[in-house]
Each structure stands twice: as structure tokens, then as C-alpha cells.
Amino acid sequence: MGTLGAVFRHPDDIYPLLKLKRAVKNAAKQIPPEPHWAFCYTMLHKVSRSFALVIQQLDTDLRNAVCIFYLVLRALDTVEDDTSIPTEVKVPILLAFHSHVYDRDWHFACGTKDYKVLMDQFHLVSTAFLELGKGYQKAIEDITQKMGAGMAKFICKEVETIDDYDEYCHYVAGLVGLGLSKLFYASGKEDMAPEDLSNSMGLFLQKANIIRDYLEDINEIPKSRMFWPREIWSKYVNKLEDLKYEENSVKAVECLNDMVTNALTHAEDCFKYISALKNPAIFRFCAIPQVMAIGTLALCYNNIEVFRGVVKMRRGLTAKVIDRTNKMSDVYGAFYDFSCMLKSKINKNDPNATKTLSRINAIQKTCMDSGVLNRRKSYIIQNGPNYNSTMIFLLFIILAIIFSYLSANRSTN
Ligand code: D61
Ligand code: MG
């Protein structure tokens, strides 16, 4: 009933949802014939809901490099995330993983479901990796080495300070930004982006994830996954897991708002990074995940549901973001609207209300100063279902009824 109910409430989700459905179908048709590349693209669509489609729309040469970059790092992350692997086994693998990418005989069974298949068939990823240009191989190996070392460091180290938090997010996502900037440059399609901007692109995405996935991570079996920094949560509770208990709801939401306010600090750098991109496909690849992230932060802000289940953007809105993020004015527009959504939820008694408000105002000022906000219709802020989409919806229903009536008649004649 989820999506159908949502479509009733948001009838203008239908067309973008149909386009998304078609894009997913087309992507499936574009699976390359060679068995190792077919395995890689099939796995990409299985293990990455959010990135597969935006990777698919990149030009071939870069698409293959980004696809392999994704699968190599996802395999590394599968080792890191598998809390059933003892530390003395896990750390050496994380440290040496970058060299295993060249070795088609190397395997390590871990992870569950599709992640386990990726690990069991990893030799097919190595085969494809070895077919990439040397420039791409060098960039991927370099980032894999640094990420493995960073992950290994935090296997035995807690995320205590906000600096630890930024350092951990740098290792698992900031480095992805740096690596992608190197791949874009190696493809000759973009200039080399400044490292601090590439890093912020990763931190904004990873922090949105870490905030949204609090409950899933703290309830991880056999061992909790804890990424919220003690420097923040210790202002509200004595133990990180205390945030999930009913009696701590007020403190939990205040802590959540503090985490969201921290993540907003990276938005300006993301605007600078995205607005410097020249290639339309690379622009969409970089912009769409960032719009999803500000949407997720706006959804999570002041929302107790983060401590009750996983909060997710509705599929129709995701489809709209993918369909309508094509130029910088779309990015400023979406960030402006989602900031309005977040701002409307700021309660002045929240201990961070002033800081949150000033960060939101700064983001909205940058969007307004771009001077492109007025030339667009908001698809995020809807004051009630707008009639033309309702008309489309009704027309759709009527057509369906006529069609089924006619086909029923034809079959009886
Ligand atoms: C432009 C476009 C895409 C960008 C970017 C700039 C900068 C950074 C990123 C994408 C990475 C953002 C990561 C956010 C999602 N978090 C995770 O996936 C966590 O794992 C991190 C370690 C493995 C990173 C794998 C990755 C992700 C996206 C990519 C990529 C590699 C390569 C190319 C393009 C996009 C999270 O994993 C969640 C899970 O296990 O599903 C975790 O374990 O913390
Ligand atoms: Mg991980």
C-alpha cells in the first residue's frame, strides 16, 4: 500500500516513477555480453540502490571505471561491516585489500546475501579491473589502500571527538570523492577538483547515512555499529544506545538535531564542487546523491521516527529528484526547498535552534544569491495536490476503465 498510498497523496509522482521504472529496465538491457562485465553490472544494480542508476548514465569509458571503483570499495566495506569477523582476521585483510584487487585467485567469504555473492565471485571484479586503463587502476588502488588503512584504524578506535567523526567519514566517503575527482580528471572530462571540496562531497553523503541509519546500526548483530561522536551524544545521554529508549525521546531528538546541524556545514563546499562541473552526465552523477542527502537530512530533522525505524524519502520523490536534477538551478532549488522544510520544523526550545537556523539561512542565502531560484516551479514544497496533476490522474483512471471495458467487450465478441 506504501507507494500506491503515496501516489494518491502525490499524483504527480506517477510520471517520474514511470520514467524511473523505464530507466531501470533500460539499464538491465545494457548489461555487457562479457561474463565478467555482466557480473559487475548485475552486482552493481543489486548492491547499490542509490548509485547504480546515476553510474549507468555516465559515458562508457568512465562508467566502467566508476562501476569497478564502486564494487572494489563495496567489497572492502563488506569486510569492514561484517561484525562477525574477529579483529585479528579483519585488520590484515583491510590493510592488504588494495593488493588483492590484482590477484584473481584471492577470495574471502564474508557478508550476507548479494554482498556475499560479490565476495565469492570477486575474481570477476579483478578481471574487469585489470582491463581498465592504467590511470584508472592507479587511482582505484591508491584510494582502496588509504580507505582500508583508515577502516583498520577505527576497528579498534571509538569515534569520540567530532574530529574523529570527520576523520572516519573521510576514510569511508571523503576518499571516494577524491577518487572520483581523479577518475573524472583521468577521463579528460573535468579539471582536477580541490581535495577539500571532493572530501566534503563524501562527508555530506556519509553523515546523512550515519544519521538515518542510527537504529539499524545500533541494533546490528552480533555487535553494534557506532559512528555518532561521543562529543555530541554525551551532552544528551550516558550511552549511545540510550537514545533509542522511549523515556529518552526528548533528549534523543535534541541529539539528532545537533547531528543534522553538524552535517549542514558541508553544503557550501558541495555547491562549489558541483557548480564547477562541465560534463552533464558527471553533473547529474554528482548532484543527484547530494539532493537526496539534503532531502534525507530535512526528513530526519526533529523526527523521532529515526529512533523507531528507518526514515526514507518516498520513492516518488526520489524519482522526481532523479528526473529533475539536470542543472545548477535545480540543485539550488531543491536545497532551498528542503531547507524550508527543515526550517519549518525548528522548535525555538531546541538547544541548537540558533545554530541550525543560521546554517539553514546561510544555505538559503547562497541559493538565492545564485539568482536562478525564481525561474522554476518547486516539486518538493506542495501546498496540497495541484489540480492539473489530479486531472492527469483522473484521466488516467478513466482511460484505464475505458480500455478494460473495450478489451472485455472485444474478448466476448
Ligand atoms: C560524487 C558522487 C558520488 C560520491 C561522491 C561524489 C563522494 C563520495 C561518495 C559518493 C561516497 C558516499 C558514500 C555514502 C554511502 N555510504 C556507504 O556506502 C558506506 O560505505 C562506505 C565505504 C564504501 C564506499 C563505497 C562507495 C559508495 C559510493 C560510491 C563508490 C563507492 C564509488 C563510486 C561512486 C559511488 C556505508 O555502507 C552502507 C552499506 O554497507 O550499504 C557504511 O558502511 O558506512
Ligand atoms: Mg562500512
Short mmCIF file of C-alpha atoms and ligand atoms in Angstrom, two decimals:
data_model
loop_
_atom_site.label_atom_id
_atom_site.label_comp_id
_atom_site.label_asym_id
_atom_site.label_seq_id
_atom_site.Cartn_x
_atom_site.Cartn_y
_atom_site.Cartn_z
CA MET A 1 0.00 0.00 0.00
CA GLY A 2 3.10 2.22 0.60
CA THR A 3 3.83 3.54 -2.87
CA LEU A 4 0.17 3.38 -4.01
CA GLY A 5 -0.95 5.37 -0.96
CA ALA A 6 1.84 7.86 -1.61
CA VAL A 7 0.78 8.17 -5.27
CA PHE A 8 -2.77 9.03 -4.20
CA ARG A 9 -1.34 11.76 -1.98
CA HIS A 10 1.16 12.85 -4.66
CA PRO A 11 -0.44 12.09 -8.06
CA ASP A 12 2.35 13.96 -9.89
CA ASP A 13 4.77 11.24 -8.69
CA ILE A 14 3.34 8.90 -11.37
CA TYR A 15 5.17 10.17 -14.43
CA PRO A 16 8.63 10.37 -12.75
CA LEU A 17 8.02 6.87 -11.26
CA LEU A 18 7.20 5.50 -14.74
CA LYS A 19 10.37 7.13 -16.14
CA LEU A 20 12.43 5.61 -13.28
CA LYS A 21 10.91 2.19 -13.95
CA ARG A 22 11.84 2.52 -17.65
CA ALA A 23 15.38 3.67 -16.78
CA VAL A 24 15.87 0.61 -14.54
CA LYS A 25 14.60 -1.63 -17.36
CA ASN A 26 16.90 0.02 -19.92
CA ALA A 27 19.85 -0.33 -17.53
CA ALA A 28 19.15 -4.07 -17.34
CA LYS A 29 19.22 -4.21 -21.17
CA GLN A 30 22.62 -2.50 -21.25
CA ILE A 31 24.37 -5.32 -19.36
CA PRO A 32 27.61 -6.03 -21.39
CA PRO A 33 27.98 -9.53 -23.01
CA GLU A 34 31.38 -10.43 -21.49
CA PRO A 35 30.67 -12.63 -18.41
CA HIS A 36 32.92 -10.66 -16.02
CA TRP A 37 31.43 -7.27 -17.06
CA ALA A 38 27.92 -8.77 -17.00
CA PHE A 39 28.61 -9.94 -13.43
CA CYS A 40 29.91 -6.50 -12.40
CA TYR A 41 26.93 -4.51 -13.73
CA THR A 42 24.42 -7.06 -12.43
CA MET A 43 26.03 -6.84 -8.98
CA LEU A 44 26.16 -3.04 -9.14
CA HIS A 45 22.36 -2.93 -9.53
CA LYS A 46 21.95 -5.46 -6.72
CA VAL A 47 24.24 -3.92 -4.09
CA SER A 48 23.72 -0.22 -4.77
CA ARG A 49 20.15 1.03 -4.95
CA SER A 50 21.13 4.69 -4.91
CA PHE A 51 24.24 4.83 -7.11
CA ALA A 52 23.59 2.20 -9.82
CA LEU A 53 21.32 4.38 -11.98
CA VAL A 54 23.47 7.52 -11.77
CA ILE A 55 26.59 5.44 -12.61
CA GLN A 56 24.72 3.86 -15.54
CA GLN A 57 24.17 7.26 -17.18
CA LEU A 58 27.93 8.01 -17.35
CA ASP A 59 29.77 7.61 -20.68
CA THR A 60 31.12 4.07 -21.25
CA ASP A 61 34.82 4.57 -20.51
CA LEU A 62 34.20 6.40 -17.21
CA ARG A 63 31.17 4.22 -16.38
CA ASN A 64 33.28 1.05 -16.36
CA ALA A 65 35.93 2.68 -14.14
CA VAL A 66 33.33 4.05 -11.66
CA CYS A 67 31.46 0.71 -11.65
CA ILE A 68 34.64 -1.18 -10.68
CA PHE A 69 35.65 1.55 -8.21
CA TYR A 70 32.25 1.07 -6.55
CA LEU A 71 32.44 -2.75 -6.41
CA VAL A 72 36.04 -2.83 -5.11
CA LEU A 73 35.17 -0.39 -2.28
CA ARG A 74 31.86 -2.12 -1.59
CA ALA A 75 33.75 -5.42 -1.19
CA LEU A 76 36.23 -3.73 1.16
CA ASP A 77 33.30 -2.26 3.12
CA THR A 78 31.66 -5.70 3.30
CA VAL A 79 34.73 -6.94 5.21
CA GLU A 80 34.59 -3.84 7.49
CA ASP A 81 30.82 -4.10 8.10
CA ASP A 82 30.77 -7.86 8.90
CA THR A 83 30.83 -7.67 12.71
CA SER A 84 31.19 -11.48 12.95
CA ILE A 85 34.80 -11.40 11.64
CA PRO A 86 37.33 -11.34 14.54
CA THR A 87 39.53 -8.21 14.62
CA GLU A 88 42.80 -10.16 14.22
CA VAL A 89 41.43 -11.62 10.93
CA LYS A 90 39.71 -8.43 9.70
CA VAL A 91 42.51 -5.84 10.15
CA PRO A 92 45.16 -7.60 7.98
CA ILE A 93 42.60 -8.03 5.17
CA LEU A 94 41.58 -4.36 5.28
CA LEU A 95 45.26 -3.30 5.17
CA ALA A 96 46.17 -5.60 2.24
CA PHE A 97 42.90 -5.39 0.29
CA HIS A 98 44.36 -2.96 -2.31
CA SER A 99 46.89 -5.61 -3.41
CA HIS A 100 44.23 -8.37 -3.60
CA VAL A 101 42.44 -6.44 -6.35
CA TYR A 102 45.20 -7.52 -8.79
CA ASP A 103 45.06 -11.17 -7.69
CA ARG A 104 42.36 -13.21 -9.43
CA ASP A 105 42.87 -16.14 -7.06
CA TRP A 106 42.21 -14.15 -3.89
CA HIS A 107 38.87 -14.72 -2.15
CA PHE A 108 37.48 -14.11 1.36
CA ALA A 109 33.99 -15.35 2.25
CA CYS A 110 32.01 -12.83 4.35
CA GLY A 111 28.88 -10.61 4.27
CA THR A 112 25.31 -11.71 3.54
CA LYS A 113 23.01 -12.05 0.51
CA ASP A 114 24.24 -10.11 -2.58
CA TYR A 115 27.30 -8.85 -0.67
CA LYS A 116 28.35 -12.49 -0.11
CA VAL A 117 27.98 -13.21 -3.86
CA LEU A 118 30.19 -10.18 -4.59
CA MET A 119 32.87 -11.60 -2.25
CA ASP A 120 32.59 -15.18 -3.58
CA GLN A 121 32.89 -14.06 -7.21
CA PHE A 122 35.39 -11.25 -6.55
CA HIS A 123 37.80 -12.69 -9.15
CA LEU A 124 35.36 -11.43 -11.82
CA VAL A 125 35.75 -7.89 -10.45
CA SER A 126 39.57 -8.31 -10.55
CA THR A 127 39.34 -9.48 -14.18
CA ALA A 128 37.39 -6.37 -15.15
CA PHE A 129 39.69 -4.14 -13.03
CA LEU A 130 42.73 -5.41 -14.93
CA GLU A 131 41.08 -4.35 -18.22
CA LEU A 132 40.81 -0.70 -17.09
CA GLY A 133 43.31 1.93 -18.21
CA LYS A 134 46.43 2.22 -16.01
CA GLY A 135 45.40 5.71 -14.83
CA TYR A 136 42.09 4.37 -13.54
CA GLN A 137 43.76 1.31 -11.92
CA LYS A 138 46.29 3.54 -10.10
CA ALA A 139 43.57 5.87 -8.74
CA ILE A 140 41.38 2.96 -7.58
CA GLU A 141 44.27 1.10 -5.89
CA ASP A 142 45.51 4.27 -4.17
CA ILE A 143 42.10 5.08 -2.66
CA THR A 144 41.49 1.42 -1.70
CA GLN A 145 44.81 1.34 0.18
CA LYS A 146 44.02 4.57 2.09
CA MET A 147 40.42 3.54 2.88
CA GLY A 148 41.49 0.09 4.09
CA ALA A 149 44.10 1.65 6.39
CA GLY A 150 41.55 4.15 7.74
CA MET A 151 38.92 1.48 8.34
CA ALA A 152 41.53 -0.68 10.12
CA LYS A 153 42.41 2.25 12.43
CA PHE A 154 38.77 2.64 13.52
CA ILE A 155 38.20 -1.09 14.04
CA CYS A 156 39.96 -0.65 17.37
CA LYS A 157 39.25 3.04 17.90
CA GLU A 158 35.92 4.60 19.02
CA VAL A 159 34.55 7.71 17.27
CA GLU A 160 34.98 10.06 20.28
CA THR A 161 35.51 13.65 19.06
CA ILE A 162 33.92 15.47 16.12
CA ASP A 163 37.42 15.42 14.56
CA ASP A 164 37.37 11.58 14.87
CA TYR A 165 33.92 11.64 13.22
CA ASP A 166 35.20 13.79 10.30
CA GLU A 167 38.30 11.57 10.04
CA TYR A 168 36.23 8.36 9.89
CA CYS A 169 33.85 9.87 7.30
CA HIS A 170 36.93 10.98 5.32
CA TYR A 171 38.23 7.39 5.19
CA VAL A 172 34.92 5.77 4.13
CA ALA A 173 33.42 8.52 1.93
CA GLY A 174 35.70 11.58 1.59
CA LEU A 175 38.28 9.36 -0.13
CA VAL A 176 35.57 8.20 -2.56
CA GLY A 177 35.10 11.85 -3.52
CA LEU A 178 38.86 12.28 -4.03
CA GLY A 179 38.98 9.08 -6.09
CA LEU A 180 36.05 10.12 -8.27
CA SER A 181 37.65 13.52 -8.93
CA LYS A 182 40.79 11.64 -10.06
CA LEU A 183 38.72 9.37 -12.36
CA PHE A 184 36.84 12.38 -13.81
CA TYR A 185 40.21 14.11 -14.46
CA ALA A 186 41.78 10.94 -15.90
CA SER A 187 38.81 10.70 -18.30
CA GLY A 188 39.70 14.18 -19.60
CA LYS A 189 36.13 15.35 -19.00
CA GLU A 190 36.77 17.52 -15.90
CA ASP A 191 39.57 19.58 -14.33
CA MET A 192 41.06 18.18 -11.10
CA ALA A 193 38.79 19.36 -8.24
CA PRO A 194 40.26 20.73 -4.95
CA GLU A 195 40.67 17.90 -2.38
CA ASP A 196 38.74 19.69 0.39
CA LEU A 197 35.67 20.09 -1.86
CA SER A 198 35.87 16.43 -3.01
CA ASN A 199 36.13 15.41 0.65
CA SER A 200 33.07 17.48 1.65
CA MET A 201 31.02 15.77 -1.09
CA GLY A 202 31.70 12.46 0.65
CA LEU A 203 31.19 13.75 4.21
CA PHE A 204 27.77 15.24 3.39
CA LEU A 205 26.58 11.90 1.95
CA GLN A 206 28.10 9.72 4.68
CA LYS A 207 26.80 11.87 7.55
CA ALA A 208 23.26 11.79 6.10
CA ASN A 209 23.59 7.98 6.01
CA ILE A 210 25.02 7.69 9.53
CA ILE A 211 22.20 9.86 10.95
CA ARG A 212 19.42 7.99 9.03
CA ASP A 213 20.82 4.52 9.87
CA TYR A 214 21.21 5.11 13.67
CA LEU A 215 18.75 2.39 14.75
CA GLU A 216 19.82 -0.22 12.14
CA ASP A 217 23.49 0.33 13.15
CA ILE A 218 22.96 0.28 16.96
CA ASN A 219 20.86 -2.92 16.66
CA GLU A 220 23.46 -4.65 14.42
CA ILE A 221 24.07 -8.33 15.39
CA PRO A 222 26.38 -9.60 16.86
CA LYS A 223 28.00 -6.17 17.65
CA SER A 224 26.54 -2.62 17.48
CA ARG A 225 27.97 -0.23 14.85
CA MET A 226 28.53 3.18 16.46
CA PHE A 227 29.53 6.23 14.39
CA TRP A 228 27.83 9.11 16.23
CA PRO A 229 30.67 11.00 18.05
CA ARG A 230 30.68 10.82 21.89
CA GLU A 231 31.49 14.58 21.92
CA ILE A 232 27.92 15.16 20.66
CA TRP A 233 25.75 12.37 22.19
CA SER A 234 27.37 12.60 25.64
CA LYS A 235 25.66 16.02 26.00
CA TYR A 236 22.28 14.23 25.96
CA VAL A 237 22.67 10.65 27.29
CA ASN A 238 25.19 8.45 29.13
CA LYS A 239 25.35 5.70 26.47
CA LEU A 240 24.75 5.97 22.68
CA GLU A 241 22.18 3.17 22.74
CA ASP A 242 20.13 5.11 25.35
CA LEU A 243 18.85 7.33 22.52
CA LYS A 244 16.54 4.54 21.32
CA TYR A 245 14.58 4.21 24.58
CA GLU A 246 11.13 5.84 24.82
CA GLU A 247 11.93 7.64 28.07
CA ASN A 248 14.84 9.50 26.38
CA SER A 249 12.79 10.74 23.39
CA VAL A 250 13.19 14.49 24.05
CA LYS A 251 16.96 14.19 24.57
CA ALA A 252 17.22 11.84 21.57
CA VAL A 253 15.59 14.35 19.20
CA GLU A 254 17.78 17.17 20.55
CA CYS A 255 20.85 14.99 19.89
CA LEU A 256 19.54 14.16 16.40
CA ASN A 257 19.06 17.86 15.63
CA ASP A 258 22.63 18.51 16.81
CA MET A 259 23.92 15.81 14.39
CA VAL A 260 21.90 17.23 11.47
CA THR A 261 23.15 20.74 12.23
CA ASN A 262 26.73 19.42 12.11
CA ALA A 263 26.14 17.77 8.70
CA LEU A 264 24.83 21.04 7.20
CA THR A 265 28.33 22.57 7.47
CA HIS A 266 29.39 20.68 4.31
CA ALA A 267 26.65 22.03 1.99
CA GLU A 268 28.54 25.15 0.80
CA ASP A 269 31.56 23.09 -0.37
CA CYS A 270 29.20 20.76 -2.24
CA PHE A 271 27.70 23.76 -4.12
CA LYS A 272 31.24 24.88 -5.09
CA TYR A 273 32.19 21.35 -6.27
CA ILE A 274 29.02 20.71 -8.29
CA SER A 275 28.84 24.20 -9.86
CA ALA A 276 32.37 23.71 -11.28
CA LEU A 277 31.47 20.54 -13.20
CA LYS A 278 31.33 20.79 -17.04
CA ASN A 279 30.10 17.34 -18.20
CA PRO A 280 26.27 16.95 -17.95
CA ALA A 281 26.37 13.21 -17.10
CA ILE A 282 29.03 13.74 -14.41
CA PHE A 283 26.98 16.70 -13.12
CA ARG A 284 23.88 14.52 -12.63
CA PHE A 285 26.01 11.70 -11.14
CA CYS A 286 27.37 14.10 -8.50
CA ALA A 287 24.30 16.31 -7.94
CA ILE A 288 21.55 13.70 -7.52
CA PRO A 289 23.06 11.95 -4.44
CA GLN A 290 23.63 15.37 -2.81
CA VAL A 291 19.99 16.42 -3.33
CA MET A 292 18.93 13.05 -1.89
CA ALA A 293 21.17 13.75 1.13
CA ILE A 294 19.71 17.22 1.96
CA GLY A 295 16.25 15.64 1.49
CA THR A 296 17.14 12.87 3.95
CA LEU A 297 18.53 15.40 6.48
CA ALA A 298 15.34 17.51 6.21
CA LEU A 299 13.26 14.35 6.72
CA CYS A 300 15.31 13.23 9.74
CA TYR A 301 15.47 16.64 11.46
CA ASN A 302 13.30 16.79 14.61
CA ASN A 303 11.85 13.35 13.65
CA ILE A 304 11.52 10.79 16.49
CA GLU A 305 10.90 8.10 13.81
CA VAL A 306 14.70 7.95 13.32
CA PHE A 307 14.76 6.10 16.69
CA ARG A 308 11.79 3.90 15.83
CA GLY A 309 12.66 2.63 12.31
CA VAL A 310 14.50 3.69 9.12
CA VAL A 311 13.28 7.05 7.74
CA LYS A 312 13.34 7.08 3.90
CA MET A 313 12.37 9.58 1.18
CA ARG A 314 9.24 8.29 -0.63
CA ARG A 315 10.03 6.54 -3.93
CA GLY A 316 8.00 9.10 -5.90
CA LEU A 317 10.12 11.97 -4.54
CA THR A 318 13.32 10.03 -5.28
CA ALA A 319 12.06 9.55 -8.85
CA LYS A 320 11.42 13.30 -9.13
CA VAL A 321 14.90 14.17 -7.83
CA ILE A 322 16.47 11.82 -10.43
CA ASP A 323 14.23 13.22 -13.19
CA ARG A 324 14.54 16.93 -12.37
CA THR A 325 18.21 17.41 -11.33
CA ASN A 326 19.83 18.47 -14.59
CA LYS A 327 21.36 21.92 -14.00
CA MET A 328 22.69 24.04 -11.10
CA SER A 329 19.38 25.95 -10.69
CA ASP A 330 17.71 22.58 -9.96
CA VAL A 331 20.28 21.91 -7.22
CA TYR A 332 19.88 25.38 -5.64
CA GLY A 333 16.09 25.00 -5.95
CA ALA A 334 15.99 21.61 -4.25
CA PHE A 335 18.40 22.65 -1.45
CA TYR A 336 16.31 25.81 -0.94
CA ASP A 337 13.05 23.84 -0.69
CA PHE A 338 14.38 21.11 1.57
CA SER A 339 15.90 23.86 3.76
CA CYS A 340 12.44 25.44 4.00
CA MET A 341 11.08 22.04 5.05
CA LEU A 342 13.76 21.69 7.75
CA LYS A 343 13.38 25.33 8.90
CA SER A 344 9.61 24.83 9.40
CA LYS A 345 10.44 22.10 11.94
CA ILE A 346 12.90 24.13 14.07
CA ASN A 347 11.42 24.48 17.52
CA LYS A 348 12.92 27.51 19.33
CA ASN A 349 13.33 25.49 22.57
CA ASP A 350 15.79 23.14 20.81
CA PRO A 351 19.28 23.77 22.33
CA ASN A 352 20.79 24.11 18.83
CA ALA A 353 17.93 26.11 17.27
CA THR A 354 20.00 29.29 16.77
CA LYS A 355 22.91 27.40 15.19
CA THR A 356 20.59 25.33 12.98
CA LEU A 357 18.74 28.49 11.85
CA SER A 358 21.96 30.32 10.96
CA ARG A 359 23.25 27.34 8.93
CA ILE A 360 19.92 26.99 7.09
CA ASN A 361 19.82 30.75 6.39
CA ALA A 362 23.38 30.58 5.02
CA ILE A 363 22.39 27.75 2.65
CA GLN A 364 19.22 29.59 1.53
CA LYS A 365 21.19 32.83 1.02
CA THR A 366 23.66 31.04 -1.30
CA CYS A 367 20.70 29.56 -3.21
CA MET A 368 19.00 32.97 -3.52
CA ASP A 369 22.26 34.77 -4.43
CA SER A 370 22.56 32.35 -7.36
CA GLY A 371 19.75 34.42 -8.88
CA VAL A 372 18.21 31.34 -10.54
CA LEU A 373 15.62 30.41 -7.92
CA ASN A 374 12.70 32.33 -9.44
CA ARG A 375 12.89 30.57 -12.82
CA ARG A 376 11.49 27.28 -11.52
CA LYS A 377 8.44 25.50 -10.02
CA SER A 378 9.01 23.69 -6.71
CA TYR A 379 8.38 19.93 -6.87
CA ILE A 380 9.19 19.45 -3.24
CA ILE A 381 7.06 22.00 -1.40
CA GLN A 382 3.49 21.19 -2.40
CA ASN A 383 0.64 23.16 -0.91
CA GLY A 384 -1.85 20.35 -1.46
CA PRO A 385 -2.22 18.27 -4.65
CA ASN A 386 -2.15 20.68 -7.63
CA TYR A 387 -5.13 20.23 -9.86
CA ASN A 388 -3.54 19.59 -13.23
CA SER A 389 -1.78 16.52 -11.83
CA THR A 390 -5.04 15.41 -10.23
CA MET A 391 -6.67 15.88 -13.66
CA ILE A 392 -3.93 13.75 -15.22
CA PHE A 393 -4.54 11.14 -12.56
CA LEU A 394 -8.31 11.07 -13.10
CA LEU A 395 -7.82 10.99 -16.87
CA PHE A 396 -5.50 8.05 -16.34
CA ILE A 397 -8.15 6.21 -14.27
CA ILE A 398 -10.87 6.91 -16.85
CA LEU A 399 -8.65 5.72 -19.72
CA ALA A 400 -7.85 2.55 -17.78
CA ILE A 401 -11.57 1.89 -17.21
CA ILE A 402 -12.42 2.51 -20.93
CA PHE A 403 -9.51 0.33 -22.01
CA SER A 404 -10.50 -2.55 -19.73
CA TYR A 405 -14.15 -2.14 -20.84
CA LEU A 406 -13.18 -2.25 -24.54
CA SER A 407 -10.84 -5.21 -24.10
CA ALA A 408 -13.57 -7.02 -22.09
CA ASN A 409 -16.06 -6.37 -24.94
CA ARG A 410 -13.60 -7.47 -27.67
CA SER A 411 -12.99 -10.79 -25.88
CA THR A 412 -16.76 -11.53 -25.56
CA ASN A 413 -17.43 -10.73 -29.30
C1 D61 B 1 30.22 12.40 -6.15
C2 D61 B 1 29.37 11.36 -6.42
C3 D61 B 1 29.28 10.29 -5.54
C4 D61 B 1 30.04 10.25 -4.36
C5 D61 B 1 30.87 11.31 -4.10
C6 D61 B 1 30.95 12.39 -5.00
C7 D61 B 1 31.62 11.27 -2.92
C8 D61 B 1 31.52 10.20 -2.05
C9 D61 B 1 30.70 9.15 -2.32
C10 D61 B 1 29.94 9.15 -3.47
C11 D61 B 1 30.60 8.00 -1.35
C12 D61 B 1 29.39 8.22 -0.46
C13 D61 B 1 29.19 7.07 0.48
C14 D61 B 1 27.84 7.25 1.13
C15 D61 B 1 27.21 5.93 1.38
N1 D61 B 1 27.94 5.23 2.44
C16 D61 B 1 28.44 3.99 2.25
O1 D61 B 1 28.30 3.38 1.21
C17 D61 B 1 29.20 3.44 3.44
O2 D61 B 1 30.29 2.64 2.99
C18 D61 B 1 31.42 3.46 2.69
C19 D61 B 1 32.58 2.61 2.26
C20 D61 B 1 32.40 2.07 0.89
C21 D61 B 1 32.13 3.19 -0.13
C22 D61 B 1 31.52 2.57 -1.32
C23 D61 B 1 31.13 3.54 -2.39
C24 D61 B 1 29.93 4.25 -2.28
C25 D61 B 1 29.53 5.08 -3.32
C26 D61 B 1 30.31 5.20 -4.48
C27 D61 B 1 31.51 4.47 -4.57
C28 D61 B 1 31.92 3.64 -3.50
C29 D61 B 1 32.26 4.55 -5.74
C30 D61 B 1 31.83 5.35 -6.80
C31 D61 B 1 30.64 6.05 -6.70
C32 D61 B 1 29.89 6.00 -5.56
C33 D61 B 1 28.24 2.62 4.31
O3 D61 B 1 27.87 1.47 3.57
C34 D61 B 1 26.48 1.24 3.70
C35 D61 B 1 26.27 -0.14 3.15
O4 D61 B 1 27.03 -1.00 3.55
O5 D61 B 1 25.33 -0.25 2.34
C36 D61 B 1 28.99 2.22 5.56
O6 D61 B 1 29.27 1.02 5.72
O7 D61 B 1 29.25 3.12 6.36
MG MG B 2 31.14 0.34 6.38
#
